[in-house]
Tab-separated table of C-alpha atoms in Angstrom:
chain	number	residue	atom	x	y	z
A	82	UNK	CA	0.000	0.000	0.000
A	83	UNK	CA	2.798	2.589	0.434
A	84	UNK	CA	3.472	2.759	-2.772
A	85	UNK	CA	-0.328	4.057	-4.036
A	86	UNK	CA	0.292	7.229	-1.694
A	87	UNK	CA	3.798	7.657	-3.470
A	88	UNK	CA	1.675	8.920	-6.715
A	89	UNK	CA	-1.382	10.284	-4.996
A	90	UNK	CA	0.634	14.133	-5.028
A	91	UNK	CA	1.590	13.575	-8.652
A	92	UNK	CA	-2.015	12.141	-9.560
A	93	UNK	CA	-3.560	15.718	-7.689
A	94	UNK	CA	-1.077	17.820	-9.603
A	95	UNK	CA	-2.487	16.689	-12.438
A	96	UNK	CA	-5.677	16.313	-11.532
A	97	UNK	CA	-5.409	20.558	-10.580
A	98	UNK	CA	-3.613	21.448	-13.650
A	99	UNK	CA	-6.281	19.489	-16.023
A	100	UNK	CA	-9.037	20.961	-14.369
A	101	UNK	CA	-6.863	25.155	-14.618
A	102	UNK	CA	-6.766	24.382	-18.309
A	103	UNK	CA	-9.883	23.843	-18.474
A	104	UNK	CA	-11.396	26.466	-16.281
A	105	UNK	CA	-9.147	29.022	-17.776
A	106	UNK	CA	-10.435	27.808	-21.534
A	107	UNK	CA	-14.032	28.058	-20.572
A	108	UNK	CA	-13.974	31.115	-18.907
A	109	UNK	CA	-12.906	33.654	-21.367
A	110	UNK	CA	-15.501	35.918	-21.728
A	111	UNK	CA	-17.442	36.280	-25.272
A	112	UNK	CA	-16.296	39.991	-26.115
A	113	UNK	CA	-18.754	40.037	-28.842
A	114	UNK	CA	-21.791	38.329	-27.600
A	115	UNK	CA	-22.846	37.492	-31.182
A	116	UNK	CA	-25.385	35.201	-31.898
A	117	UNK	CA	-23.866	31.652	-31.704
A	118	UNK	CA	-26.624	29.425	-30.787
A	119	UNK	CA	-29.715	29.679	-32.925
A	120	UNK	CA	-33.375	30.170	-31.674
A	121	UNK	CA	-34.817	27.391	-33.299
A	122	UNK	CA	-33.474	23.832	-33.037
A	123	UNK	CA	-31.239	24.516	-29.594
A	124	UNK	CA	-32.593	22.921	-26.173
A	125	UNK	CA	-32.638	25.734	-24.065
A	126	UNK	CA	-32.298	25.594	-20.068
A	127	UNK	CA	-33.996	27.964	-18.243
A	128	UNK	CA	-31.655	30.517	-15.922
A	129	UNK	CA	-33.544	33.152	-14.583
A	130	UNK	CA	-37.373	33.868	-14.189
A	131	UNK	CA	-38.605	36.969	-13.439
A	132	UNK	CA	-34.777	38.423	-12.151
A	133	UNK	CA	-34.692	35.653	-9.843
A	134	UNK	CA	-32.099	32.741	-10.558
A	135	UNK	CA	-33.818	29.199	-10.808
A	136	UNK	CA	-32.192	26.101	-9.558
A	137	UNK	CA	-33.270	22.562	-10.027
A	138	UNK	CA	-34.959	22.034	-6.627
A	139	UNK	CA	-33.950	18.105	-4.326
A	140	UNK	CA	-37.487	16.800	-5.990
A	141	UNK	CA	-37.033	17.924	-9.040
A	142	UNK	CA	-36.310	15.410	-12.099
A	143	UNK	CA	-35.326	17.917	-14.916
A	144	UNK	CA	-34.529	20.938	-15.130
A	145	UNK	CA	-37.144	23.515	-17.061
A	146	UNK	CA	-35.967	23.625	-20.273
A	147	UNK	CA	-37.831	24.584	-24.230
A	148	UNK	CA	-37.112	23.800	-27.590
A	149	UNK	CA	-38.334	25.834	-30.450
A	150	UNK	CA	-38.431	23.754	-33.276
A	151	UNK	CA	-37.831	24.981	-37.318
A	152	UNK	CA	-41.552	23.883	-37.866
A	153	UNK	CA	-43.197	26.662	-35.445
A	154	UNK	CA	-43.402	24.456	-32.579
A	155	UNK	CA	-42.298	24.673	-28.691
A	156	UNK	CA	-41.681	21.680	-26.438
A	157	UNK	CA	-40.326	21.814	-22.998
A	158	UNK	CA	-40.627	21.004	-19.404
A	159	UNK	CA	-41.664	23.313	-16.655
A	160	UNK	CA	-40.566	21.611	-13.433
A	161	UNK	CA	-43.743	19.438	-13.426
A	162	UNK	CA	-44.874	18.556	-16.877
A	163	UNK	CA	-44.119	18.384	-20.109
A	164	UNK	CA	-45.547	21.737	-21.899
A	165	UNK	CA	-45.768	21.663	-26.073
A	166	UNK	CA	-47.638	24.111	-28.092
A	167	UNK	CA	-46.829	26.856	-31.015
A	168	UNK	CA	-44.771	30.150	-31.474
A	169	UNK	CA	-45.360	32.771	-34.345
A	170	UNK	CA	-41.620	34.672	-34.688
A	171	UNK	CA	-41.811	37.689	-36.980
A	172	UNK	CA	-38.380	39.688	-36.771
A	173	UNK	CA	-37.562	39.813	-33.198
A	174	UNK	CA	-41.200	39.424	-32.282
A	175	UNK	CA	-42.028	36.237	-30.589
A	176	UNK	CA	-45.407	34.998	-29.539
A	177	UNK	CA	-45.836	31.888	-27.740
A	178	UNK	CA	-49.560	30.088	-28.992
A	179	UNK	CA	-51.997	27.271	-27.829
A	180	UNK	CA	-49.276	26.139	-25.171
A	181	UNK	CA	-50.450	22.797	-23.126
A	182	UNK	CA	-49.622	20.597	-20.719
A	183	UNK	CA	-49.650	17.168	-18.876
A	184	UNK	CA	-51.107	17.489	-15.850
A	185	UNK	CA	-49.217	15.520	-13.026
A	186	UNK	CA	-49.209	17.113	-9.691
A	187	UNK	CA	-46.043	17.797	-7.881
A	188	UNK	CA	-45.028	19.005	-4.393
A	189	UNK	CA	-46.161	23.318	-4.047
A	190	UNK	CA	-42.523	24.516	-5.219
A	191	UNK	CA	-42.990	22.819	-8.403
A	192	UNK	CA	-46.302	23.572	-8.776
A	193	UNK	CA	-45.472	27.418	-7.921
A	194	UNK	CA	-42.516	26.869	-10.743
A	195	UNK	CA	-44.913	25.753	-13.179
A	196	UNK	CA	-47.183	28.290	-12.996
A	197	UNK	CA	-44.720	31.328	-12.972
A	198	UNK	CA	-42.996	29.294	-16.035
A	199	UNK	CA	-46.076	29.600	-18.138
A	200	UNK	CA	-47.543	33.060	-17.143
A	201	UNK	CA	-43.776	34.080	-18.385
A	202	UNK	CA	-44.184	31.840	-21.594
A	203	UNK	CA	-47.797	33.477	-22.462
A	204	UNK	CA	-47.178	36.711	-21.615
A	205	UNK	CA	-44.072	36.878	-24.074
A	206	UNK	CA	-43.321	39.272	-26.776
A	207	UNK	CA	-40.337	39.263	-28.374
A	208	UNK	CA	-36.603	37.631	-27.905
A	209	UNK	CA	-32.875	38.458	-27.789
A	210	UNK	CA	-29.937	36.451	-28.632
A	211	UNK	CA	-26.664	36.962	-26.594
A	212	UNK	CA	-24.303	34.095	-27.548
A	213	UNK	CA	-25.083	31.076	-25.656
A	214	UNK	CA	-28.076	33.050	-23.853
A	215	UNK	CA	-31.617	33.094	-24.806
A	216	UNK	CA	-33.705	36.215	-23.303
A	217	UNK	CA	-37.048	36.655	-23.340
A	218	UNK	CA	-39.226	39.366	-23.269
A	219	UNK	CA	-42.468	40.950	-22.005
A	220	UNK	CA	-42.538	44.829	-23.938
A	221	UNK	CA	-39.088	45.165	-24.243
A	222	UNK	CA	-38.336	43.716	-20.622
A	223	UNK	CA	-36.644	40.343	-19.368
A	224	UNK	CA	-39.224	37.949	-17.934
A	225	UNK	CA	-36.715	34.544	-19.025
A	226	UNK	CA	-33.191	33.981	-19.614
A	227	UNK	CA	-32.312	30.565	-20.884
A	228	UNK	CA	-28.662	29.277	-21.771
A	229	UNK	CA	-27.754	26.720	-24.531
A	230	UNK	CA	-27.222	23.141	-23.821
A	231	UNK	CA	-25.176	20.265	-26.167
A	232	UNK	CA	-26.032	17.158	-25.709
């Protein structure tokens, strides 16, 4: 056995310098914030609602997420069901249409989630792009931020 703790300081040092590479290679900021993940066809994971940050709660099997497909139509999850419906995009105007649901019940947080998820979603008007970010709007004023996710 001595000789496994003989490597453990040269398995950390590598261990820390793998992980600075790749901190220091994700971090740089986007100076131009142009457009790099597309509206349509990009699963978006919601950030923000409201101006508050949103974080995937102990109970909580997904995170809240929406795809707009090419086709006109939105699928997604809302921290309780699955929510699919329409959009109508026209320039930077974006209009969210006939959106619907499953209807499982969930503990009150989610439920709360849910509801504050769609009011947002209905009550949208238009959209901005900011790199990875999604942001959408209610008269020219955040109600969502999203980010990009690969899978």
């Amino acid at each position: 056995m001595p000789h496994r703790l003989t490597y453990l300081p040269l398995a950390a040092a590598i261990a820390l310098a793998a992980g600075c590479a790749a901190t220091s290679d994700s971090a740089k900021p986007n100076a131009s914030l142009a457009p790099q993940a597309s509206l349509t066809n990009t699963y978006w994971k919601l950030t923000q609602l409201d101006g508050a940050d949103v974080a995937m709660a102990p109970q909580q099997e997904r995170e809240v997420r929406i795809t707009l497909t090419s086709d006109g139509k939105v699928t997604g999850f809302t921290g309780c069901n699955r929510v699919m419906g329409g959009y109508t995009l026209a320039g930077k105007t974006l209009r969210f249409t006939q959106l619907a649901g499953t209807r499982m019940a969930c503990p009150p947080p989610l439920m709360q989630l849910e509801s504050a998820v769609l009011a947002n979603l209905n009550s949208v008007t238009g959209y901005q792009l900011e790199g990875e970010k999604l942001i959408l709007l209610k008269d020219g004023a955040p109600v969502a931020r999203f980010e990009s996710v690969y899978l």
